[in-house]
Tab-separated table of C-alpha atoms in Angstrom:
chain	number	residue	atom	x	y	z
Z	1	MET	CA	21.162	5.206	-35.926
Z	2	THR	CA	24.548	3.566	-36.431
Z	3	SER	CA	24.596	1.202	-39.523
Z	4	VAL	CA	26.106	-2.308	-39.106
Z	5	PRO	CA	28.506	-3.429	-41.761
Z	6	THR	CA	27.165	-6.342	-43.910
Z	7	PRO	CA	29.336	-9.376	-43.430
Z	8	ILE	CA	31.170	-10.730	-46.432
Z	9	PRO	CA	29.995	-14.186	-47.429
Z	10	SER	CA	32.575	-16.792	-46.650
Z	11	ARG	CA	33.166	-17.755	-50.336
Z	12	THR	CA	33.733	-14.091	-51.305
Z	13	GLN	CA	36.195	-13.809	-48.249
Z	14	TYR	CA	38.046	-16.814	-49.412
Z	15	VAL	CA	38.505	-15.480	-52.922
Z	16	LEU	CA	39.285	-12.099	-51.466
Z	17	GLU	CA	42.088	-13.245	-49.277
Z	18	GLY	CA	43.477	-15.544	-52.121
Z	19	ILE	CA	43.609	-12.720	-54.639
Z	20	LYS	CA	45.133	-10.169	-52.154
Z	21	HIS	CA	47.698	-12.778	-51.099
Z	22	ARG	CA	48.803	-13.272	-54.783
Z	23	ILE	CA	48.974	-9.567	-55.383
Z	24	LEU	CA	50.986	-8.762	-52.373
Z	25	THR	CA	53.497	-11.573	-52.807
Z	26	GLY	CA	54.107	-10.862	-56.466
Z	27	GLN	CA	52.303	-13.715	-57.992
Z	28	LEU	CA	49.902	-11.276	-59.682
Z	29	THR	CA	51.834	-8.325	-60.876
Z	30	PRO	CA	50.850	-4.513	-61.403
Z	31	GLY	CA	48.995	-4.103	-64.621
Z	32	GLN	CA	48.001	-7.711	-64.859
Z	33	ALA	CA	44.460	-8.345	-66.020
Z	34	LEU	CA	42.059	-10.162	-63.524
Z	35	VAL	CA	39.521	-12.266	-65.515
Z	36	GLU	CA	36.449	-13.297	-63.512
Z	37	THR	CA	36.076	-16.672	-65.357
Z	38	GLU	CA	39.685	-17.597	-64.923
Z	39	LEU	CA	39.683	-16.706	-61.249
Z	40	ALA	CA	36.392	-18.461	-60.615
Z	41	ALA	CA	37.915	-21.641	-62.173
Z	42	GLN	CA	41.055	-21.376	-60.127
Z	43	PHE	CA	39.237	-20.915	-56.845
Z	44	GLY	CA	36.510	-23.350	-57.634
Z	45	VAL	CA	33.578	-20.919	-57.214
Z	46	SER	CA	31.112	-19.134	-59.342
Z	47	LYS	CA	31.773	-15.608	-60.872
Z	48	THR	CA	29.702	-13.986	-58.177
Z	49	PRO	CA	32.099	-14.157	-55.249
Z	50	VAL	CA	35.001	-13.267	-57.555
Z	51	ARG	CA	33.076	-10.188	-58.694
Z	52	GLU	CA	32.343	-9.096	-55.121
Z	53	ALA	CA	35.957	-9.764	-54.071
Z	54	LEU	CA	37.272	-7.649	-56.970
Z	55	LYS	CA	34.917	-4.749	-55.875
Z	56	THR	CA	36.180	-4.925	-52.333
Z	57	LEU	CA	39.824	-4.942	-53.625
Z	58	ALA	CA	39.091	-1.867	-55.731
Z	59	GLY	CA	37.810	-0.261	-52.652
Z	60	THR	CA	41.081	-0.771	-50.833
Z	61	GLY	CA	43.218	0.412	-53.835
Z	62	LEU	CA	44.809	-2.803	-54.851
Z	63	VAL	CA	42.949	-3.352	-58.100
Z	64	VAL	CA	41.532	-0.877	-60.651
Z	65	MET	CA	38.148	-1.528	-62.391
Z	66	ASN	CA	37.921	0.128	-65.860
Z	67	GLN	CA	34.798	0.109	-68.156
Z	68	TYR	CA	36.960	-0.613	-71.193
Z	69	LYS	CA	39.979	-2.482	-69.878
Z	70	GLY	CA	38.262	-4.516	-67.241
Z	71	VAL	CA	39.946	-5.167	-63.843
Z	72	THR	CA	43.761	-4.960	-63.421
Z	73	VAL	CA	46.217	-5.069	-60.584
Z	74	ARG	CA	47.041	-1.471	-59.533
Z	75	MET	CA	50.065	-0.016	-61.145
Z	76	VAL	CA	52.727	1.303	-58.865
Z	77	ASP	CA	54.680	4.462	-59.617
Z	78	ALA	CA	56.302	7.293	-57.830
Z	79	ASP	CA	53.034	9.343	-57.313
Z	80	MET	CA	51.218	6.366	-55.946
Z	81	ALA	CA	54.288	5.566	-53.530
Z	82	ARG	CA	54.391	9.083	-52.339
Z	83	GLU	CA	50.743	9.323	-51.554
Z	84	VAL	CA	50.764	6.126	-49.465
Z	85	TYR	CA	53.997	6.780	-47.722
Z	86	ASP	CA	53.228	10.372	-46.959
Z	87	VAL	CA	50.220	8.938	-45.009
Z	88	ARG	CA	52.400	6.489	-43.192
Z	89	LEU	CA	54.981	9.228	-42.253
Z	90	LEU	CA	52.288	11.356	-40.774
Z	91	LEU	CA	50.591	8.690	-38.716
Z	92	GLU	CA	52.663	5.598	-38.074
Z	93	PRO	CA	55.502	7.229	-35.999
Z	94	GLU	CA	52.873	8.974	-33.921
Z	95	ALA	CA	51.075	5.737	-33.229
Z	96	LEU	CA	54.209	3.968	-32.172
Z	97	LYS	CA	55.064	6.876	-29.893
Z	98	ARG	CA	51.612	6.641	-28.181
Z	99	ALA	CA	51.896	2.841	-27.967
Z	100	VAL	CA	55.403	3.141	-26.223
Z	101	HIS	CA	53.993	5.932	-23.796
Z	102	ARG	CA	51.106	3.596	-22.870
Z	103	GLY	CA	53.434	0.894	-22.034
Z	104	ALA	CA	51.665	-1.371	-24.479
Z	105	SER	CA	52.853	-4.949	-25.066
Z	106	LEU	CA	55.038	-5.108	-28.176
Z	107	GLU	CA	55.423	-8.951	-28.050
Z	108	ALA	CA	53.547	-9.303	-31.258
Z	109	ALA	CA	56.106	-7.199	-32.933
Z	110	ARG	CA	59.008	-9.274	-31.503
Z	111	THR	CA	57.330	-12.454	-32.831
Z	112	ALA	CA	56.728	-11.012	-36.272
Z	113	LEU	CA	60.414	-9.963	-36.333
Z	114	THR	CA	61.503	-13.514	-35.545
Z	115	ARG	CA	59.196	-14.876	-38.230
Z	116	ALA	CA	60.702	-12.533	-40.808
Z	117	ASP	CA	64.276	-13.567	-39.897
Z	118	ALA	CA	63.330	-17.274	-40.178
Z	119	ALA	CA	61.356	-16.942	-43.381
Z	120	THR	CA	62.425	-19.074	-46.230
Z	121	ASP	CA	60.602	-17.253	-49.079
Z	122	THR	CA	59.745	-13.796	-50.105
Z	123	ALA	CA	56.049	-14.221	-49.426
Z	124	GLU	CA	56.426	-15.327	-45.874
Z	125	ARG	CA	58.933	-12.582	-45.166
Z	126	SER	CA	56.731	-9.861	-46.612
Z	127	LEU	CA	53.713	-11.033	-44.584
Z	128	ALA	CA	55.840	-11.107	-41.391
Z	129	ASN	CA	57.153	-7.617	-42.159
Z	130	ARG	CA	53.689	-6.296	-42.559
Z	131	GLU	CA	52.667	-7.790	-39.210
Z	132	PHE	CA	55.639	-6.275	-37.589
Z	133	HIS	CA	54.626	-2.773	-38.558
Z	134	ARG	CA	50.946	-3.391	-37.538
Z	135	ALA	CA	51.976	-4.696	-34.219
Z	136	LEU	CA	53.838	-1.358	-33.545
Z	137	TYR	CA	50.848	0.947	-34.377
Z	138	LEU	CA	47.853	-1.083	-33.393
Z	139	PRO	CA	48.314	-0.794	-29.649
Z	140	CYS	CA	48.357	3.089	-29.804
Z	141	GLY	CA	45.212	3.442	-27.771
Z	142	ASN	CA	43.341	5.174	-30.614
Z	143	PRO	CA	41.167	2.505	-32.661
Z	144	LEU	CA	40.417	5.009	-35.381
Z	145	LEU	CA	44.117	5.699	-35.898
Z	146	GLY	CA	44.816	1.998	-36.157
Z	147	ARG	CA	41.981	1.657	-38.749
Z	148	MET	CA	43.311	4.574	-40.786
Z	149	LEU	CA	46.670	2.867	-40.894
Z	150	ASP	CA	45.194	-0.435	-41.874
Z	151	GLU	CA	43.488	1.199	-44.713
Z	152	VAL	CA	46.718	2.058	-46.354
Z	153	ARG	CA	48.401	-1.124	-45.213
Z	154	ASP	CA	47.727	-3.150	-48.388
Z	155	GLN	CA	48.770	-0.338	-50.734
Z	156	ALA	CA	51.941	0.039	-48.758
Z	157	ALA	CA	52.592	-3.746	-49.188
Z	158	LEU	CA	51.930	-3.509	-52.925
Z	159	VAL	CA	54.633	-0.762	-53.140
Z	160	SER	CA	57.066	-2.917	-51.204
Z	161	ALA	CA	56.499	-5.897	-53.382
Z	162	VAL	CA	57.339	-4.048	-56.502
Z	163	ALA	CA	60.396	-2.422	-54.877
Z	164	TRP	CA	61.710	-5.740	-53.483
Z	165	ALA	CA	61.224	-7.372	-56.833
Z	166	ALA	CA	63.388	-4.680	-58.413
Z	167	SER	CA	65.996	-4.581	-55.668
Z	168	PRO	CA	65.828	-6.764	-52.549
Z	169	SER	CA	66.835	-4.949	-49.380
Z	170	TRP	CA	65.633	-7.348	-46.648
Z	171	GLU	CA	68.800	-7.365	-44.580
Z	172	ARG	CA	69.042	-3.566	-44.307
Z	173	GLU	CA	65.312	-3.342	-43.363
Z	174	ALA	CA	65.589	-6.129	-40.786
Z	175	GLY	CA	68.403	-4.319	-39.004
Z	176	GLU	CA	66.248	-1.128	-39.038
Z	177	HIS	CA	63.296	-3.125	-37.633
Z	178	ARG	CA	65.441	-4.511	-34.730
Z	179	GLU	CA	66.625	-1.038	-33.878
Z	180	ILE	CA	63.084	0.374	-33.954
Z	181	LEU	CA	61.921	-2.449	-31.604
Z	182	ARG	CA	64.886	-2.022	-29.367
Z	183	LEU	CA	64.251	1.624	-28.717
Z	184	ALA	CA	60.521	0.998	-28.238
Z	185	LEU	CA	61.146	-1.734	-25.696
Z	186	ASP	CA	63.582	0.526	-23.876
Z	187	GLY	CA	60.802	3.021	-23.480
Z	188	ASP	CA	62.352	5.590	-25.750
Z	189	ALA	CA	59.133	6.798	-27.467
Z	190	ASP	CA	60.759	9.742	-29.426
Z	191	GLY	CA	63.713	7.775	-30.462
Z	192	ALA	CA	61.640	4.789	-31.714
Z	193	ALA	CA	59.362	7.153	-33.622
Z	194	ARG	CA	62.196	8.980	-35.181
Z	195	ALA	CA	63.867	5.639	-36.201
Z	196	LEU	CA	60.477	4.472	-37.699
Z	197	HIS	CA	60.123	7.639	-39.681
Z	198	SER	CA	63.610	7.367	-41.045
Z	199	HIS	CA	63.058	3.644	-41.953
Z	200	ILE	CA	59.750	4.442	-43.781
Z	201	ALA	CA	61.123	7.480	-45.659
Z	202	SER	CA	64.525	5.863	-46.612
Z	203	PHE	CA	62.685	2.817	-48.056
Z	204	VAL	CA	60.439	4.751	-50.576
Z	205	GLN	CA	63.278	7.130	-51.436
Z	206	ARG	CA	65.538	4.244	-52.321
Z	207	ALA	CA	62.854	2.481	-54.309
Z	208	PHE	CA	61.251	5.587	-55.904
Z	209	PRO	CA	63.740	8.329	-55.880
Z	210	GLN	CA	61.513	10.682	-57.866
Z	211	ALA	CA	58.771	10.503	-55.108
Z	212	GLU	CA	58.953	13.662	-53.183
Z	213	LEU	CA	57.950	12.974	-49.427
Z	214	GLU	CA	56.819	15.522	-47.082
Z	215	GLN	CA	59.498	15.939	-44.410
Z	216	GLU	CA	58.023	18.905	-42.494
Z	217	GLY	CA	58.495	18.788	-38.644
Z	218	GLN	CA	61.045	15.844	-38.936
Z	219	GLU	CA	64.123	17.880	-39.379
């Protein structure tokens, strides 16, 4: 018998999305303590939805729960970046290749790219860039593959937020995004996949030079 996921109560969802947004836009920084009473006051709720939201965020890898130190935003280092980006390198180019082969609509990716170009602040640009990548892999035709990439999406965004805070590289990445989309819209599945692989690998290598990414099969 297949179990049905328990819906997250609306207040918990509200707090969850609020905390996640603050983490992924740099308002809450890696290592920062997340105090239930303070968050409850900020969101105007009791501690219960805050506690449940933090448990969910711990499950997605955005926060760390420690018996002695409490709850903190996950620290980002070269090892964490390597783990997350290795998964992206293995799965995301293949998902894009499949989406192109299927002739899937990439209009959502075009819209996200336009949003990123028009963004007036870091938070909006970051969110638009996340949507761009998701719009490339989601129509791959394999829902499980899409969900697997969704599972590392927030951790990848956390890595990006830390890297961009240290060294903004929006313009370079925007140019790479445009080239990836151009190749995909031209129907060049292999070319688009190679460009996406290079884009993902070069970003984390610039931001975390000590991270050793797996490059097997991509030479």
